[in-house]
Coordinates of C-alpha atoms in Angstrom, one line a residue:
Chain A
X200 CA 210.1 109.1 64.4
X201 CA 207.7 110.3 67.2
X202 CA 205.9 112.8 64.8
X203 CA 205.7 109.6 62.2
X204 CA 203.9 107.6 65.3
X205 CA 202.0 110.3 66.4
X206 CA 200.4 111.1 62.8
X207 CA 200.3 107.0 62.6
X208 CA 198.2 106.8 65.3
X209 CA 195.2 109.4 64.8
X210 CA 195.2 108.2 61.2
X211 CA 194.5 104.4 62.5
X212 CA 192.2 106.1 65.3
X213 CA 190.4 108.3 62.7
X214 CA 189.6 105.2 60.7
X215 CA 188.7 102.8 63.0
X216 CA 185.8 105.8 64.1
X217 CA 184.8 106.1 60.3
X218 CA 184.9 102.1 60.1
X219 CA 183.0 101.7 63.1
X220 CA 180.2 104.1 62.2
X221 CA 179.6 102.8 58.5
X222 CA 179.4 99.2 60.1
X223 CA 177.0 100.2 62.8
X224 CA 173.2 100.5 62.6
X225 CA 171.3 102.8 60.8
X226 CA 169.7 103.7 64.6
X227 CA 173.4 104.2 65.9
X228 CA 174.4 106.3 63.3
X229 CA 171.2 108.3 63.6
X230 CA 172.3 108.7 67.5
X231 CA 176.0 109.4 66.5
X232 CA 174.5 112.4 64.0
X233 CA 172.5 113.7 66.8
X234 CA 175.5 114.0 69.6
X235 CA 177.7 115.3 66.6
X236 CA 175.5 117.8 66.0
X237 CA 175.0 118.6 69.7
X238 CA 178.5 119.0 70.7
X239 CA 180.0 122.3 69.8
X240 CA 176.9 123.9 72.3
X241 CA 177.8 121.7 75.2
X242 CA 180.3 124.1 76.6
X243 CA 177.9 126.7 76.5
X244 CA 175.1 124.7 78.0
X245 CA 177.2 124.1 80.7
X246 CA 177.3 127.2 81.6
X247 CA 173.7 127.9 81.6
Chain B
X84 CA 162.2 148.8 97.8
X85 CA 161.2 145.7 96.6
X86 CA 157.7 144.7 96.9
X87 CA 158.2 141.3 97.2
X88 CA 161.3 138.9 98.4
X89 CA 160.3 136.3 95.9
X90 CA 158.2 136.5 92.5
X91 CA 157.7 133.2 90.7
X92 CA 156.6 133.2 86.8
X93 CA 154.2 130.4 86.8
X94 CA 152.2 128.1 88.7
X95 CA 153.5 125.0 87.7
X96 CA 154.4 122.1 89.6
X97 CA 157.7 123.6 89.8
X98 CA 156.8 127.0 90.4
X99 CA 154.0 126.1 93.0
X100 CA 156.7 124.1 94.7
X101 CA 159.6 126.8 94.9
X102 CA 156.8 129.8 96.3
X103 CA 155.7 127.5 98.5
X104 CA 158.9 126.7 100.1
X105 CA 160.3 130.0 99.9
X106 CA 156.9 130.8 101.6
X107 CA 157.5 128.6 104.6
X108 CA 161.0 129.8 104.6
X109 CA 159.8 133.6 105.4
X110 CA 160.0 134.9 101.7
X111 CA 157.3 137.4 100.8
X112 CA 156.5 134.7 97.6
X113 CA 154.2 135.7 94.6
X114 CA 153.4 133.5 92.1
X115 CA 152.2 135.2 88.9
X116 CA 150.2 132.6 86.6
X117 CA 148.5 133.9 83.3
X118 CA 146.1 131.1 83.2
X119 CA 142.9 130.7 85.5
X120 CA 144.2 127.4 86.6
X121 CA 147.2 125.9 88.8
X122 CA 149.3 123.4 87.7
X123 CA 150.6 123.7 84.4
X124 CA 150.5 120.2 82.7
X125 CA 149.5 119.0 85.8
X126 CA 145.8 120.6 86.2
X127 CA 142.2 119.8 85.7
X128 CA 139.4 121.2 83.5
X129 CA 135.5 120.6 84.4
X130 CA 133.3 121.1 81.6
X131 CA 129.7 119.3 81.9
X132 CA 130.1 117.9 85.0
X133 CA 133.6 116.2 83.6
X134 CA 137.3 116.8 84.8
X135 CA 139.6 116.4 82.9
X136 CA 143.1 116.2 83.3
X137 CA 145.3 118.9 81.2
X138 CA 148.3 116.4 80.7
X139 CA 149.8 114.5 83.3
X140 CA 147.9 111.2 84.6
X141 CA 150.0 110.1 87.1
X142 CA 152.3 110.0 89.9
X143 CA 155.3 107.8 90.6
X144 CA 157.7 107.9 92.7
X145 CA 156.2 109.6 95.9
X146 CA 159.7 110.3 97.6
X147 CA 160.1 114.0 95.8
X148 CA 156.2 114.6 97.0
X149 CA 157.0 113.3 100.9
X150 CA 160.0 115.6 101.0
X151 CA 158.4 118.7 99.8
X152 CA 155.8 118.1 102.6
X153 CA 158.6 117.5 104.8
X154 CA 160.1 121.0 104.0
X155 CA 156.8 122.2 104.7
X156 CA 156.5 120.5 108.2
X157 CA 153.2 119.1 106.8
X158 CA 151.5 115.7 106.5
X159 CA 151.3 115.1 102.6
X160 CA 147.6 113.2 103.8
X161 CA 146.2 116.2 104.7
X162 CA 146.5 117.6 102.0
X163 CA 146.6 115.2 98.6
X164 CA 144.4 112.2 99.0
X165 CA 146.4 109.5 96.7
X166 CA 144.6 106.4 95.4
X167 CA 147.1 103.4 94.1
X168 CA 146.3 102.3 90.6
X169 CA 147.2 98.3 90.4
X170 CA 147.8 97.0 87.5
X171 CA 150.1 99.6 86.2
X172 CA 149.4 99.9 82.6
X173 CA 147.3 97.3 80.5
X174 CA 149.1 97.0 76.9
X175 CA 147.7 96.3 73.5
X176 CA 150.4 95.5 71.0
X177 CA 151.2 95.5 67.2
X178 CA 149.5 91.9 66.4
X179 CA 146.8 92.6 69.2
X180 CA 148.2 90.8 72.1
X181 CA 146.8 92.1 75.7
X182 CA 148.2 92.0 78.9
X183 CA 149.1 93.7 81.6
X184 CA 151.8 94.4 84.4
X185 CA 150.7 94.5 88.0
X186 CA 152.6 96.0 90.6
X187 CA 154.2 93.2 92.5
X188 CA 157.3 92.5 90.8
X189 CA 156.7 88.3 91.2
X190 CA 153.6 89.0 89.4
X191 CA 155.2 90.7 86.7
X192 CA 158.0 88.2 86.7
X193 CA 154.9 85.3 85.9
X194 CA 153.4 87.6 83.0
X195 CA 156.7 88.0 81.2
X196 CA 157.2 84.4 81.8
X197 CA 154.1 83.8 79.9
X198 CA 155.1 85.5 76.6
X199 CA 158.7 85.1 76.6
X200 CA 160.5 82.8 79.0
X201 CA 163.8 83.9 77.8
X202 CA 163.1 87.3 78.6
X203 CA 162.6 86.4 82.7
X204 CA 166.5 86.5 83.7
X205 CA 166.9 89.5 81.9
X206 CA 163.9 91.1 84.0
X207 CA 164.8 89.5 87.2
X208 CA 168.8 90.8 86.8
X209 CA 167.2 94.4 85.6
X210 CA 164.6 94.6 88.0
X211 CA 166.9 93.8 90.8
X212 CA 170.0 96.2 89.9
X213 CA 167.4 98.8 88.7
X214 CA 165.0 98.9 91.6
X215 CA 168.2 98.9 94.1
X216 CA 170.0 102.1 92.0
X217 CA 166.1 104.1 91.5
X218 CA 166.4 103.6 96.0
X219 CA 170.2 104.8 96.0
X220 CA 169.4 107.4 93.9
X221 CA 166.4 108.8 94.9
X222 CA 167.7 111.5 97.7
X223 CA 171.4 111.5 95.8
X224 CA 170.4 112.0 92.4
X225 CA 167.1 113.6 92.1
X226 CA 166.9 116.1 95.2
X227 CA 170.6 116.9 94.5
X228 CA 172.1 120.2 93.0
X229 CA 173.5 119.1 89.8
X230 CA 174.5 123.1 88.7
X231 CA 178.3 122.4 87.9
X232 CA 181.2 119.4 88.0
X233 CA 182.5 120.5 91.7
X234 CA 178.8 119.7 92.9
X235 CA 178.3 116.2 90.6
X236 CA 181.3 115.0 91.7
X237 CA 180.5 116.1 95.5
X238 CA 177.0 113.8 95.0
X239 CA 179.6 111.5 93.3
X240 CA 181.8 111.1 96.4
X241 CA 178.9 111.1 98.8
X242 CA 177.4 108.4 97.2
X243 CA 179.9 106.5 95.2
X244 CA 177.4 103.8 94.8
X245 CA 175.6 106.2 92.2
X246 CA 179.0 105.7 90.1
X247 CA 178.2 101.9 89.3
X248 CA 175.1 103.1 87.4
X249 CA 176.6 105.4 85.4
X250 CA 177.4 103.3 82.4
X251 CA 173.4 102.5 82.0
X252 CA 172.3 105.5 82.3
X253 CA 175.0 107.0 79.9
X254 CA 173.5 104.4 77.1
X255 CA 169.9 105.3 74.8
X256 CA 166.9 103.7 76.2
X257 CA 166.8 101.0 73.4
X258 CA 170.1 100.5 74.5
X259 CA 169.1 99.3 77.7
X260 CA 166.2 97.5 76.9
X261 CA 167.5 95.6 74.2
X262 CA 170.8 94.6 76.6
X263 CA 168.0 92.9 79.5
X264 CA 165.6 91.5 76.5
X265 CA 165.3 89.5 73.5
X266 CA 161.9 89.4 72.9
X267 CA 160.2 92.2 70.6
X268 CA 157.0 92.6 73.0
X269 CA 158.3 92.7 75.8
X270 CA 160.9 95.2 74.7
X271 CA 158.0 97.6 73.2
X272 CA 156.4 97.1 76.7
X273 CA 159.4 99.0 78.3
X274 CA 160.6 101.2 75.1
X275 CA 157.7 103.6 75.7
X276 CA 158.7 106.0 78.2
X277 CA 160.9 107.8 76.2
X278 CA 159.1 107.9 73.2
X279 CA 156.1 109.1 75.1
X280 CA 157.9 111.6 77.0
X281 CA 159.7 113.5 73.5
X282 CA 162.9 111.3 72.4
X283 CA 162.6 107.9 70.4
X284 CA 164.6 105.0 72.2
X285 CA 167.3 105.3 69.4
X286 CA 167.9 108.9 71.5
X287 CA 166.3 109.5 74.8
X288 CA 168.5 108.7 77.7
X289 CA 168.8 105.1 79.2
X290 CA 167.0 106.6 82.5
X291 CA 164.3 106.2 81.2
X292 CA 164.7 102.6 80.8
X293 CA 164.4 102.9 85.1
X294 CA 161.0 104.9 85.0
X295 CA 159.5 101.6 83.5
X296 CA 160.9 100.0 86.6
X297 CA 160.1 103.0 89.2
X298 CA 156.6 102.4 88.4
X299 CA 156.5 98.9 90.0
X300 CA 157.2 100.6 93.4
X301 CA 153.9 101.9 93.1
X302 CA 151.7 104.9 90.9
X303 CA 148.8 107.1 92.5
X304 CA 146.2 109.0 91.2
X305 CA 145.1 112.2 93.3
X306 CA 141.6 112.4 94.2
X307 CA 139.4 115.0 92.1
X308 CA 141.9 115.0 89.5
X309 CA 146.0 115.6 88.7
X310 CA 145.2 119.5 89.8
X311 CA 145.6 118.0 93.3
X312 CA 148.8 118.0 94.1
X313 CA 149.7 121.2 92.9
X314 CA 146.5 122.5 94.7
X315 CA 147.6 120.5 98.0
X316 CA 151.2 122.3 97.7
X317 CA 149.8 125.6 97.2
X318 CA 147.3 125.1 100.3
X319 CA 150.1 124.1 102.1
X320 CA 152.4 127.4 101.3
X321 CA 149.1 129.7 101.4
X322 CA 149.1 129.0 105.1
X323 CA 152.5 130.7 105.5
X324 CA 151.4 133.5 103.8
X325 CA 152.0 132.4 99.8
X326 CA 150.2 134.5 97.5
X327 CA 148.9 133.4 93.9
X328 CA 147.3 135.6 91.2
X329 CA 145.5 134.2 88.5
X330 CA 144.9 135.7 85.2
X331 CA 148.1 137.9 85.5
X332 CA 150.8 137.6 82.5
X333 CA 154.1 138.4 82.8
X334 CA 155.3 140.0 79.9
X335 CA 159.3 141.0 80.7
X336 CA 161.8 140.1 83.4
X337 CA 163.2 143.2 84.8
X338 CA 167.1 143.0 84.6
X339 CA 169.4 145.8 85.5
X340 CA 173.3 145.3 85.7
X341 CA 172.6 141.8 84.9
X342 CA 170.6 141.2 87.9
X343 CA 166.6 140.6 88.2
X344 CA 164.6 143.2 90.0
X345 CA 160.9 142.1 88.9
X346 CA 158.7 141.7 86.6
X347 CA 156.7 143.9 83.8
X348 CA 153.0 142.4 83.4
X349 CA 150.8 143.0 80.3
X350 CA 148.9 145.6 81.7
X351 CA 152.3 147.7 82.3
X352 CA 152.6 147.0 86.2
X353 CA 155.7 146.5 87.2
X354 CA 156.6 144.3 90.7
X355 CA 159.8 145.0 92.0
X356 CA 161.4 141.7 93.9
X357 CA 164.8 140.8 94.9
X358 CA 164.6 137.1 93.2
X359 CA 163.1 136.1 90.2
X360 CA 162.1 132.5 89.6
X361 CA 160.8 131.0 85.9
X362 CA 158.7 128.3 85.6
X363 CA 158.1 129.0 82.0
X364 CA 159.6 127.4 79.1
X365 CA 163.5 128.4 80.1
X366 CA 163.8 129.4 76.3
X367 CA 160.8 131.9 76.6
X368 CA 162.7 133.4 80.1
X369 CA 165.4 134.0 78.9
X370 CA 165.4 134.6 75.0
X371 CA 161.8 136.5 75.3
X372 CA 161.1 137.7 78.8
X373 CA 164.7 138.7 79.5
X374 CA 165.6 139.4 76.4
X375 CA 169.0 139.1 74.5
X376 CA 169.9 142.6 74.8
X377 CA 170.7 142.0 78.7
X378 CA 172.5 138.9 78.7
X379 CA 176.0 137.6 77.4
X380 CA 176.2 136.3 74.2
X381 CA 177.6 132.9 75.5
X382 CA 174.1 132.4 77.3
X383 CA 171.9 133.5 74.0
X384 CA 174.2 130.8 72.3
X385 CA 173.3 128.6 74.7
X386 CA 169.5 128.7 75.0
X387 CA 169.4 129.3 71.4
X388 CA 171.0 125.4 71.0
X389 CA 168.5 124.0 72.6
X390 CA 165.4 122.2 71.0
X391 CA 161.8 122.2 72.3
X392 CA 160.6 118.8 73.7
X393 CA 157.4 117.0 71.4
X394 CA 154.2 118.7 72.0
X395 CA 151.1 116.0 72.1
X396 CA 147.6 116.2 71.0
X397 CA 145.7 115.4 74.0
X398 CA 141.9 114.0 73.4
X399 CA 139.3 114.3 76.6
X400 CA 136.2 111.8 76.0
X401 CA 133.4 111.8 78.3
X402 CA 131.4 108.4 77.7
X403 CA 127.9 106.9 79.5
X404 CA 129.3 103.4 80.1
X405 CA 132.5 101.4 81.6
X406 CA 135.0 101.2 78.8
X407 CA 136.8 97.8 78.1
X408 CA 140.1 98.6 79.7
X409 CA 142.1 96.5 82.7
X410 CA 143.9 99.2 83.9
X411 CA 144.0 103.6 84.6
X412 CA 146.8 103.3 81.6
X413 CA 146.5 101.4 78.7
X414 CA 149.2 101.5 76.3
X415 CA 148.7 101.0 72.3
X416 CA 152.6 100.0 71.7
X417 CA 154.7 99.0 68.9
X418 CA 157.9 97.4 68.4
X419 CA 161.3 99.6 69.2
X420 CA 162.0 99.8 65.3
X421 CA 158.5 101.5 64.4
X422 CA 158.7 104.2 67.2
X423 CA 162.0 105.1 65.7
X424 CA 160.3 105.0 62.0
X425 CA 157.7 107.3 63.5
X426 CA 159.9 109.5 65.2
X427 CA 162.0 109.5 62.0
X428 CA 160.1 109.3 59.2
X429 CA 157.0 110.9 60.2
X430 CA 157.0 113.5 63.1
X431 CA 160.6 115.4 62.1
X432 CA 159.4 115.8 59.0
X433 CA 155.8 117.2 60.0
X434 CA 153.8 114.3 59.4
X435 CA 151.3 113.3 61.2
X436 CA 151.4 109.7 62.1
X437 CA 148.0 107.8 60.7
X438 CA 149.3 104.5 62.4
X439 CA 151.4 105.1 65.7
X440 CA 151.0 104.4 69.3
X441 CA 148.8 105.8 71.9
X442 CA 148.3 106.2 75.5
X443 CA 145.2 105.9 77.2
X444 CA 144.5 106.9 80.7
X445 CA 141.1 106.0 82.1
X446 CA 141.1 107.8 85.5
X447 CA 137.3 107.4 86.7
X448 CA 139.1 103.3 87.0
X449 CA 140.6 105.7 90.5
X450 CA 138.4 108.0 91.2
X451 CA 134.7 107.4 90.0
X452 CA 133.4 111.3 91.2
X453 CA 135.4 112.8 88.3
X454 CA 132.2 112.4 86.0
X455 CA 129.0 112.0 86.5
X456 CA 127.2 108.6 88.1
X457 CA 127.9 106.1 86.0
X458 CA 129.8 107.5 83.4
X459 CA 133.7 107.7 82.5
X460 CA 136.3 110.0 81.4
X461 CA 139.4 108.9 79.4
X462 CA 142.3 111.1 78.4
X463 CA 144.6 110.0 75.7
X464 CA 147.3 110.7 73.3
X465 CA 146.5 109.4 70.0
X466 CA 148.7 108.7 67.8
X467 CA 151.1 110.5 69.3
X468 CA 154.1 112.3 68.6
X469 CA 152.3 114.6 66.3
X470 CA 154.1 117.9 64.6
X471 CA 153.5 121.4 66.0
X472 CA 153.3 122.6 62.6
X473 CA 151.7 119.8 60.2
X474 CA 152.6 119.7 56.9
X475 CA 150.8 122.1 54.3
X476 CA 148.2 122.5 57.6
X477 CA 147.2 123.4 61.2
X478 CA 146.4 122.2 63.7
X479 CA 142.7 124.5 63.8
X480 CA 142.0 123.1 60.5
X481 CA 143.0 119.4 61.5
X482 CA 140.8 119.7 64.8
X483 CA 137.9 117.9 63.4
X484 CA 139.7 115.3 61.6
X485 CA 142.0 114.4 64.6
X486 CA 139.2 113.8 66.7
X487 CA 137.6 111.5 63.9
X488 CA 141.0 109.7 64.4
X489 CA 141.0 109.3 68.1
X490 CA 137.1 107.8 67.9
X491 CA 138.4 105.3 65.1
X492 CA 141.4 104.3 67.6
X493 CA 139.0 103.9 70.6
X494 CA 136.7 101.7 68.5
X495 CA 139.5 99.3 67.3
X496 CA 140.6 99.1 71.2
X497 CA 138.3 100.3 73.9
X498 CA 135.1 99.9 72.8
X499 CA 133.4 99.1 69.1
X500 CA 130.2 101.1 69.5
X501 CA 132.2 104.0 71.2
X502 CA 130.4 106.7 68.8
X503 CA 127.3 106.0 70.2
X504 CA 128.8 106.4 74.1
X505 CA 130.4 109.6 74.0
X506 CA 128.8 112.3 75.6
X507 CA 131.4 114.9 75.4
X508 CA 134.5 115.2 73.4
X509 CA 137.2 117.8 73.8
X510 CA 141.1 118.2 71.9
X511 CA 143.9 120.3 73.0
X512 CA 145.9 120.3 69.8
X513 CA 149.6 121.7 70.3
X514 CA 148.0 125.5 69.1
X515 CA 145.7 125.1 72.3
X516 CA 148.4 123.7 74.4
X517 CA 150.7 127.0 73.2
X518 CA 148.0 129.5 73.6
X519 CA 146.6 127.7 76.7
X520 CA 150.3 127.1 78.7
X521 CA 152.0 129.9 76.7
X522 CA 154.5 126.6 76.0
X523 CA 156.7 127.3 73.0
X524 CA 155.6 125.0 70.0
X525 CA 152.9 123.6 72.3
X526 CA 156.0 121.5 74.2
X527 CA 154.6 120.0 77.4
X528 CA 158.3 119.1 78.9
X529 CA 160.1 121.7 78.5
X530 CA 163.2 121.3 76.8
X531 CA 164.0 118.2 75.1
X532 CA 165.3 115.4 77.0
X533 CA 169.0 113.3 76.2
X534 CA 172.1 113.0 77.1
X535 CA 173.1 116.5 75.5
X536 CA 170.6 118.4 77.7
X537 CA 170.1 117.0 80.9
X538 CA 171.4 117.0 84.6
X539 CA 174.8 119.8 84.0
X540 CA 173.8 120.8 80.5
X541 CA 170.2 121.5 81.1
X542 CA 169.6 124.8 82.3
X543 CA 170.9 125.1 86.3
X544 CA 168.1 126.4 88.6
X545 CA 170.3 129.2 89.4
X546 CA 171.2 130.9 86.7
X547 CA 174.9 132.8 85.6
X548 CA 173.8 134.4 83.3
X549 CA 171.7 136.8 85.7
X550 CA 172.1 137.2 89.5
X551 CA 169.2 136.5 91.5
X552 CA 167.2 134.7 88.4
X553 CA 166.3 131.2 89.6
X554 CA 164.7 128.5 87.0
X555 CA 162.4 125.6 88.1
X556 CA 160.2 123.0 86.4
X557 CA 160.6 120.9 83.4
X558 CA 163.0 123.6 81.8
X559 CA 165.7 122.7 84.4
X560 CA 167.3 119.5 85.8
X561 CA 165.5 116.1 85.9
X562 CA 162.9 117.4 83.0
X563 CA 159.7 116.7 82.7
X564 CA 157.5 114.6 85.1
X565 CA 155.3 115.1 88.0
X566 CA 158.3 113.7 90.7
X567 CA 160.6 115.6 88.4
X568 CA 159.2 118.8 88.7
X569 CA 158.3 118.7 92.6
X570 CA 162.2 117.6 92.9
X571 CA 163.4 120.6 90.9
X572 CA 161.5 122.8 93.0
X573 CA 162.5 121.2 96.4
X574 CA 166.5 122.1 94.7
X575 CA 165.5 125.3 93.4
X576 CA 164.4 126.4 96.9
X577 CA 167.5 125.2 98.2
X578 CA 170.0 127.5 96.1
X579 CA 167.6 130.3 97.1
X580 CA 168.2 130.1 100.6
X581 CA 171.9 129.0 100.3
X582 CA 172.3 132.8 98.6
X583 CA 169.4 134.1 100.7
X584 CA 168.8 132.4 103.4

């Protein structure tokens, strides 16, 4: 029943971030691209 | 045996900074600079009885300025003669509206009232929270080590009062101008920092939102030109014994067991030092001068990530009469909307913009001995961000025709019989300012400036990659800016004489 909630849960999470970023702004998306795109070299530039 | 304590790569605003304190603080300091001039962006040119400033026009904020002095146990006075510029910048907008904004915040407050009475709460609540966190943050934030999370949260719990702010700086710059106004012209006469600086609103970082703001507390221009504040500094640190060679390129970092021991320059001498400091494009230190043979792979990954900030076309003009302007900046602006479109749909894809914004600085307004009797000297960005690499061109072929461009912009807004004024002309097109500033992609701040590569995730001023390698200038934390630069020196010296002092 947990494992049902659990998956529940990021399923509802997952599409209220794909809903919010198809009803946002085409400037907000264009930010939202950019951090995406960004993120898997933060940890590095941290430690730079 | 090392020949020197302390050998700084470029004489910079930051790197003129760091030798000079390190100089004061007993360091042997050398600072090797390739050029024949001081100062980085932040210099002067004479041709023809003209100077003209490289890049930078201005300087706000004076706190990072006193302090350095204050390190030195100087008077700033005797050194850099500042003249206040009041109004701050004049603006010419989209449907060809003028006005400008004067120093005195009530002053401002009856200008905005003018054009958009709706838009004077929002001002008054921004001005008053913003102008109240720029004081609060001044010596926390901007002379602070920001190198790791132990030392942001240590600034953090020092100054909890920083913590409110968060939350605006963490938005986008349109973000923050479009939460304090409603009005489209005002908002395009505070969405330009950013955009001018190498990030559209839609991107740059909501701090910049307060540089807008920072400016109302005053801006100065340096008598004989921007060169003099890097000129007073290096006076200041030549008296305790600070050495600077011109014309002298550094062509490798020395590195052995992951720690720098000098430098290699082109000629194939080699100084031996016990610190190394950059003031070059970080990218260029440590992908090209260090090289990723010597350094982990997690740090090539790293410096690899980042991009370059905009580079921008810079036009001089010499001219035999007063141009039409109000104030030492006047800026041709557009709504929040187009500089995204621009940034968007013109300069990422290595277009050059025909109709964009520009910024014109008219300095001889300050400091009438920069040209000769009579005449005036105006520096500008036109049409700027412009592409290092224009489409199907370059930027030696598009010289001419840029110029051409920047005449046909002064004409529609400084002066309609221009042509027949100008007595000298000069461009530094992103080629000149690469070849000129050995600045990667002709970039004139460094690294690029957001949320994803500033204050922890820019690169620290001491670095862990290599021991005894020490960054400063627009590379680092804060960016790029005349107070940023001097402030990222003043912490740069700092972690040198926490390790070596």
């Amino acid at each position: 029943m947990k494992e049902k909630m659990k998956k529940a849960l990021l399923v509802a999470v997952a599409a209220s971030a794909v809903a919010g970023y198809f009803s946002a702004s085409q400037s907000t998306r264009r930010y939202i691209a950019h951090l995406a795109k960004q993120l898997p070299y933060l940890p590095y530039r941290y430690f730079i | 045996m090392a020949d020197y304590d302390v050998i700084v790569i470029g004489a910079g605003l930051g790197g003129i900074t760091t030798g000079a304190l390190c100089a004061k603080n007993g360091f042997r300091t050398l600072i090797l600079e390739q050029s024949d001039l001081i100062g980085g962006c932040c210099s002067t040119y004479e041709r023809d009885g003209y100077k003209f400033d490289v890049g930078a026009s201005i300087v706000e904020i004076l706190h990072p300025m006193e302090k350095v002095f204050e390190l030195l146990g100087k008077r700033r006075e005797d050194y850099i003669d500042l003249i206040p510029c009041d109004p701050i910048y004049s603006f010419i907008t989209e449907d060809g509206r003028k006005f400008s904004y004067p120093t005195d915040i009530d002053e401002t407050t009856k200008i905005i009232e003018s054009i958009a009475p709706e838009d004077v709460e929002g001002w008054k609540k921004f001005s008053n929270m913003g102008l109240k966190m720029i004081d609060e943050m001044m010596e926390a934030v901007m002379l602070s080590p920001l190198n790791s999370i132990p030392e942001a949260m240590a600034v953090g719990m020092k100054n909890p009062q920083v913590l409110k702010f968060m939350p605006t700086l963490l938005r986008t710059h349109q973000g923050v101008v479009r939460k304090f106004y409603k009005n489209p012209v005002i908002q395009s006469s505070v969405a330009f920092q950013s955009y001018f600086a190498g990030a559209p609103p839609e991107i740059g970082s909501g701090i910049f939102g307060f540089i807008a703001l920072s400016e109302h507390l005053g801006i100065y221009y340096p008598r004989g030109g921007m060169i003099g504040i890097p000129k007073g500094i290096a006076d200041a640190g030549q008296e305790f014994g600070l050495e600077i060679r011109l014309n002298s390129k550094v062509e490798r970092i020395l590195v052995e067991n992951r720690t720098a021991i000098g430098v290699e320059l082109e000629d194939g001498t080699q100084i031996r030092s016990r610190m190394v400091v950059s003031n070059i494009n970080a990218k260029v230190a440590y992908l090209k001068m260090i090289g990723p043979d010597h350094l982990p792979s997690w740090a090539v990954k790293a410096m690899d990530s980042y991009r370059i900030s905009m580079p921008c076309p810079m036009i001089y003009v010499g001219l035999d009469c007063k141009p039409d302007l109000d104030a030492h900046h006047t800026v041709v602006t557009g709504s929040i909307d187009a500089m995204n479109k621009v940034w968007n749909d013109f300069y990422t894809k290595g277009i050059i913009p025909k109709t964009a914004m520009s910024l014109i600085c008219w300095p001889t307004e300050a400091d009438p001995s920069l040209a000769p009797e009579g005449h005036h000297i105006l520096n500008f960005l036109c049409n700027a961000p412009a592409p290092y690499a224009p489409l199907g061109d370059n930027w030696d072929r598009l010289k001419e025709s840029y110029k051409e461009d920047a005449i046909k912009e002064l004409e529609t807004y400084v002066l309609p019989d221009v042509r027949d004024h100008i007595t000298i002309m000069d461009i530094s097109t992103p080629l000149d300012f690469e070849r000129r500033l050995l600045s990667p992609q002709g970039s004139i701040y460094g690294l690029f400036s957001d949320i994803t590569s500033l204050a922890l995730l820019r690169p620290h001023p001491r670095s862990r990659a290599i021991k005894n390698f020490y960054l400063t200038g627009s590379s680092t934390h804060l960016g790029g800016g005349v107070p940023t630069t001097l402030a990222s020196g003043v912490i740069t010296n700092g972690y040198i004489m926490k390790d070596h002092g």
